[in-house]
mmCIF file of C-alpha atoms in Angstrom:
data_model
loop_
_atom_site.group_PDB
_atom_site.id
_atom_site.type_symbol
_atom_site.label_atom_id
_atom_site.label_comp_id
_atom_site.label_asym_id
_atom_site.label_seq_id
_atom_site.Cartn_x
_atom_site.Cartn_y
_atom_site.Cartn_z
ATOM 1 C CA UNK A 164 149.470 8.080 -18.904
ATOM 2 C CA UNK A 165 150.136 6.260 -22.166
ATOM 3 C CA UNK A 166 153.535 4.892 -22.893
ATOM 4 C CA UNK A 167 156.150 7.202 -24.856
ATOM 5 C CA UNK A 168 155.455 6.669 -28.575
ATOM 6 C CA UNK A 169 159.443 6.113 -29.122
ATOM 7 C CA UNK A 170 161.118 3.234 -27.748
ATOM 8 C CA UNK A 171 165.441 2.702 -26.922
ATOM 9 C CA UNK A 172 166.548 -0.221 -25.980
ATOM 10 C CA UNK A 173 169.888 -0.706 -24.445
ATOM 11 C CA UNK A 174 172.233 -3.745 -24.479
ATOM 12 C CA UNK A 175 175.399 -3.835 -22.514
ATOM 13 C CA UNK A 176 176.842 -5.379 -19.885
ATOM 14 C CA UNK A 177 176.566 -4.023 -15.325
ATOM 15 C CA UNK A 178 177.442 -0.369 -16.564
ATOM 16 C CA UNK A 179 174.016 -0.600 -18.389
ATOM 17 C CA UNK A 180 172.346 -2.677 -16.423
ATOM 18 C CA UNK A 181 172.650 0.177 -13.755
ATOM 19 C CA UNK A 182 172.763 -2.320 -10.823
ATOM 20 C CA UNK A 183 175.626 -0.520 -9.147
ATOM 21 C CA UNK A 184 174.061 3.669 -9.174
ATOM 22 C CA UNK A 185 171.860 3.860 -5.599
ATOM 23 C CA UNK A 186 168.593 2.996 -7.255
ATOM 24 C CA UNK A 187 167.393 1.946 -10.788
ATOM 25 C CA UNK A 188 165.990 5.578 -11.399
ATOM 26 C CA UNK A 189 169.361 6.874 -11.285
ATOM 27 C CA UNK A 190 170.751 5.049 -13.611
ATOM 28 C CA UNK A 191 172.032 6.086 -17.066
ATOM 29 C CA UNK A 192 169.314 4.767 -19.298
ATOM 30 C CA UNK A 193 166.320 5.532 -17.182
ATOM 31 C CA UNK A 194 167.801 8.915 -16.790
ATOM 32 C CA UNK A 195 168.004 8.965 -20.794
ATOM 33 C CA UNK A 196 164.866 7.401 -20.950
ATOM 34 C CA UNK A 197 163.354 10.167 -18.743
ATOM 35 C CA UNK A 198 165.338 13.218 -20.669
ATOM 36 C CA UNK A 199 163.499 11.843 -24.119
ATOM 37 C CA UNK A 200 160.746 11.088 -22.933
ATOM 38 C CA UNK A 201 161.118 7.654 -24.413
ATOM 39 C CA UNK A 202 160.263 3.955 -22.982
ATOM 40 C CA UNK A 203 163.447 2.459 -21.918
ATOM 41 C CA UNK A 204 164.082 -1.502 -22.663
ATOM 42 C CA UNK A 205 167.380 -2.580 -20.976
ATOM 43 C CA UNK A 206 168.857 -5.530 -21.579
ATOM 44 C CA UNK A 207 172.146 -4.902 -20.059
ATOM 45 C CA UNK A 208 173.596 -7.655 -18.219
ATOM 46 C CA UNK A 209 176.312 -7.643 -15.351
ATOM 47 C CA UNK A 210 179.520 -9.294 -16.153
ATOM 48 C CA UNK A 211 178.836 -9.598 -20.005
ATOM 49 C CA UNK A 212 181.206 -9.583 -22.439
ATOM 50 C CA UNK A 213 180.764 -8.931 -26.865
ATOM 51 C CA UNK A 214 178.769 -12.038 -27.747
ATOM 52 C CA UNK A 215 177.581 -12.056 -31.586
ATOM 53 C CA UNK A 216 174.507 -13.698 -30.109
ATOM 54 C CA UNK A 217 173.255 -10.935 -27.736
ATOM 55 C CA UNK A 218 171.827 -8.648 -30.483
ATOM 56 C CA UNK A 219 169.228 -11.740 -30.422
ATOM 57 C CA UNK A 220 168.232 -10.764 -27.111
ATOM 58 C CA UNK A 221 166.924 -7.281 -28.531
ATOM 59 C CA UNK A 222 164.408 -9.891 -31.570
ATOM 60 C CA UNK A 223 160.436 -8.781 -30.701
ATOM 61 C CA UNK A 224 161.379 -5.445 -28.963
ATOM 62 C CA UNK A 225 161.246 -3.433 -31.896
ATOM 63 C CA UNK A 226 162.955 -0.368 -30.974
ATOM 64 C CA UNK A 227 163.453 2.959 -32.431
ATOM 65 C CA UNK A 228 166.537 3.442 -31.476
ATOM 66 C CA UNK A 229 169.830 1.468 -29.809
ATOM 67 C CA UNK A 230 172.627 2.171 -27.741
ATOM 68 C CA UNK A 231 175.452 -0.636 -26.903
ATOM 69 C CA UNK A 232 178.084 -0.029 -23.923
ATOM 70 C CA UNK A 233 180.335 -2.809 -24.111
ATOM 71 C CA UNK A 234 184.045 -4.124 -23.738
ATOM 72 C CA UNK A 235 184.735 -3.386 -19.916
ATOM 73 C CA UNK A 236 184.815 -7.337 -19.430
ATOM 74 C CA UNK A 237 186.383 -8.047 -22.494
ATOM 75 C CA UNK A 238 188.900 -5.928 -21.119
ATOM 76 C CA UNK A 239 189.202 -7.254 -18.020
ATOM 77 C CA UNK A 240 189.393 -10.592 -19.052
ATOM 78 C CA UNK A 241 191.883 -9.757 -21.839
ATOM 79 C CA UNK A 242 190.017 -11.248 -24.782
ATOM 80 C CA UNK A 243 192.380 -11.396 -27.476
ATOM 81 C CA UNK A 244 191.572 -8.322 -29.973
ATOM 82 C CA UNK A 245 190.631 -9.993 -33.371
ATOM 83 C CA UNK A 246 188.245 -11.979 -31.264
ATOM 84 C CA UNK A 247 186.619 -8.921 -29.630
ATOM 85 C CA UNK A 248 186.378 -7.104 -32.771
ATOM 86 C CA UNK A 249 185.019 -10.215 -35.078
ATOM 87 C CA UNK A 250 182.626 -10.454 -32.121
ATOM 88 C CA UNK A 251 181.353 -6.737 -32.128
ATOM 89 C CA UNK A 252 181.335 -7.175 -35.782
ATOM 90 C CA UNK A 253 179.091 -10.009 -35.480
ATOM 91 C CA UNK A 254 176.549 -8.692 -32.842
ATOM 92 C CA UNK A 255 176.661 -5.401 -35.039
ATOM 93 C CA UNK A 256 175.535 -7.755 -38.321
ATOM 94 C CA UNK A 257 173.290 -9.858 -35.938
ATOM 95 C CA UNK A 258 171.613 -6.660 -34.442
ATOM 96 C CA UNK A 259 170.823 -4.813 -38.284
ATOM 97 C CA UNK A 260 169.429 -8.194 -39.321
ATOM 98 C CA UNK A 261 166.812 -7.803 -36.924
ATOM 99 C CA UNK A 262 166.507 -4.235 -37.196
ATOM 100 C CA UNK A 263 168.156 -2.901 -40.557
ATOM 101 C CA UNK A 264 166.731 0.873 -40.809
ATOM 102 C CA UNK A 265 167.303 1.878 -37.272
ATOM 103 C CA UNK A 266 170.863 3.835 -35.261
ATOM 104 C CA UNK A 267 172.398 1.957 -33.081
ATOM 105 C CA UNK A 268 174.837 3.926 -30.947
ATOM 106 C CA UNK A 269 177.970 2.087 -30.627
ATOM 107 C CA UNK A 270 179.554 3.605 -26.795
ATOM 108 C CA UNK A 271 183.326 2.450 -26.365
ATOM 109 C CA UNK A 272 184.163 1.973 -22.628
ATOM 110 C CA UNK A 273 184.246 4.261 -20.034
ATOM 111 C CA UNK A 274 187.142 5.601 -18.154
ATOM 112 C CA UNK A 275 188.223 2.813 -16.058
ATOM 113 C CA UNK A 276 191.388 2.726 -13.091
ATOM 114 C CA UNK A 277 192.430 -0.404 -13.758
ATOM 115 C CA UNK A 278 195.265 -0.973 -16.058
ATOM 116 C CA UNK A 279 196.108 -4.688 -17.559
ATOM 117 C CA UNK A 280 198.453 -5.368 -20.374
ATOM 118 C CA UNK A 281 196.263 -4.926 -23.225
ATOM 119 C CA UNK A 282 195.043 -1.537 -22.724
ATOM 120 C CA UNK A 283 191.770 -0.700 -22.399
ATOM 121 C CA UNK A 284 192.062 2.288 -24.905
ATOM 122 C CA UNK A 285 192.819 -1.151 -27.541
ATOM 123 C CA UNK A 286 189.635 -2.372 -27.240
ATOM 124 C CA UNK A 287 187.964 1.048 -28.178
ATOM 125 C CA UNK A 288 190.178 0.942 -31.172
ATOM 126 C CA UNK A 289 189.110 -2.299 -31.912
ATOM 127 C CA UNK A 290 185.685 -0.776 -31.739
ATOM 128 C CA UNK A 291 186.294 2.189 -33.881
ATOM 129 C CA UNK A 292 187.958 -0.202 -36.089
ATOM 130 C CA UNK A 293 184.931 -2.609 -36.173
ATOM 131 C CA UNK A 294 182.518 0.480 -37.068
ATOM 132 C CA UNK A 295 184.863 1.612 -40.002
ATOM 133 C CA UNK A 296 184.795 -2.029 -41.779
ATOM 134 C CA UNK A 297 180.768 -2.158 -41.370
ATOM 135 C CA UNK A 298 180.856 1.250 -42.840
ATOM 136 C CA UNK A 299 177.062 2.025 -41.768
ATOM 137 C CA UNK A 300 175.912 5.483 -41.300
ATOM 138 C CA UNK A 301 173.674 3.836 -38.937
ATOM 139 C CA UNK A 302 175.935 2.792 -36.605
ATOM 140 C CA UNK A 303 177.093 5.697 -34.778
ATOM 141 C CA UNK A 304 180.062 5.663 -32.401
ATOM 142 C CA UNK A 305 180.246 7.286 -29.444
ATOM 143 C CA UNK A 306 183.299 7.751 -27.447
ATOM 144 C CA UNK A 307 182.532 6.610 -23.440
ATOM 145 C CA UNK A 308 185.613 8.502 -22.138
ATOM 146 C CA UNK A 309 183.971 12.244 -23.318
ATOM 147 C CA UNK A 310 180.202 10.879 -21.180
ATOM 148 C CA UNK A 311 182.168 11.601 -18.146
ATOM 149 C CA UNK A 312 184.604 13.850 -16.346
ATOM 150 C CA UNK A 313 185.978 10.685 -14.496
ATOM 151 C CA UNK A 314 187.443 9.704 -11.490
ATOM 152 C CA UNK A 315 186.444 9.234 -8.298
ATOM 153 C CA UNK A 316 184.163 11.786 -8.379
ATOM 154 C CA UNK A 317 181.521 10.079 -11.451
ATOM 155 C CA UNK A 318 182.728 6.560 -10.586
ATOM 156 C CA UNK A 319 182.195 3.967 -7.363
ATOM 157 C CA UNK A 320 185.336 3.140 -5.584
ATOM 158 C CA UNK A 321 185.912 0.135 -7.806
ATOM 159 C CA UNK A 322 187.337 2.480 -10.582
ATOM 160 C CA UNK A 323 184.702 0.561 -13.237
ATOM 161 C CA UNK A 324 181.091 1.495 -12.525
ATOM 162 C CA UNK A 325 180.005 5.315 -12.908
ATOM 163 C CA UNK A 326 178.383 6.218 -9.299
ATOM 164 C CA UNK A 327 174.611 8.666 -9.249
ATOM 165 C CA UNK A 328 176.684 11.080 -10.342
ATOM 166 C CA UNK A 329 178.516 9.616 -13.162
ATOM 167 C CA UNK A 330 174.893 7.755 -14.807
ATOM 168 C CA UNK A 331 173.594 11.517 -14.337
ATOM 169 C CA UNK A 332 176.819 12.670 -16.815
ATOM 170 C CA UNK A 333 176.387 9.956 -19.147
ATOM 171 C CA UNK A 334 172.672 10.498 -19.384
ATOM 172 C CA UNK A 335 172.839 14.056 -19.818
ATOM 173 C CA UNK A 336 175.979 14.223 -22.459
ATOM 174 C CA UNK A 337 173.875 10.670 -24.268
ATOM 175 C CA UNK A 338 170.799 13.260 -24.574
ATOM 176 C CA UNK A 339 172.558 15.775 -26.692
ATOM 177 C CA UNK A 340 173.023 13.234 -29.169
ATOM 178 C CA UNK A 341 171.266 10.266 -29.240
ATOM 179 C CA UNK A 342 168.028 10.966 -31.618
ATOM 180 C CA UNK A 343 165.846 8.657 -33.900
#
């Protein structure tokens, strides 16, 4: 069969990637991918955090549409705020460089167990934040904590990484509104 004639690419870090559902095909963005009917191009990368430079990574594959899932490590490693959000800022300018005229759907981060002194639910603000300055209708936030009913039962034990049932919410609540 030929290749779907619309193309999403996806940049995040392991909750994209989709190393940690029971098999690739389960995972959120093939599941989108599949939903669509769309080719999938995932560059997510386990243990990545906001880096300006990543929307370079997504040069030559000329997508029709984006989705980014980031700021679980950034989190987790407590990245100081202004940082995070200059850096999301950054990949966001980096990203319509290459590809000015296209959406890019900005996902804060999921529902997470773990709890750290900056908050987790800081670094989506920083996010929401980062979207309001760039003031693009193009860039379209999404809020990660409404993909998901959460808990145990969408997530693997480690509280961070949505289990075959949690990439099968994400995909399914991503396909009502992601469109070209």
């Amino acid at each position: 069969a030929d290749r779907p004639s619309t193309r999403i690419a996806f940049g995040g870090d392991s909750i994209t990637h989709g190393f940690t559902t029971t098999d690739e095909s389960v995972s959120w963005p093939y599941l989108l991918g599949v939903a669509k009917d769309w080719e999938i191009v995932n560059v997510g990368y386990g243990s990545r955090r906001c880096y300006p430079s990543d929307a370079t990574n997504m040069a030559g594959i000329n997508p029709d549409v984006a989705s980014y899932l980031i700021g679980y490590n950034d989190f987790g490693g407590q990245v100081a705020l202004a940082t995070f959000k200059s850096d999301y800022i950054s990949f966001v300018n980096n990203f319509r460089a290459l590809y000015p005229t296209i959406k890019l759907y900005c996902i804060t981060p999921l529902w997470t167990a773990t709890v750290l002194a900056i908050p987790i639910e800081t670094y989506r603000q920083q996010i929401r934040d980062a979207l309001t300055t760039l003031a693009n209708p193009l860039n379209v936030l999404v809020e990660g904590t409404t993909l998901t009913l959460g808990g145990a039962g969408s997530f693997n034990a480690d509280g961070i990484h949505p289990n075959d049932t949690g990439a099968a919410e994400i995909a399914a609540a991503l396909a009502s509104v992601v469109t070209v």
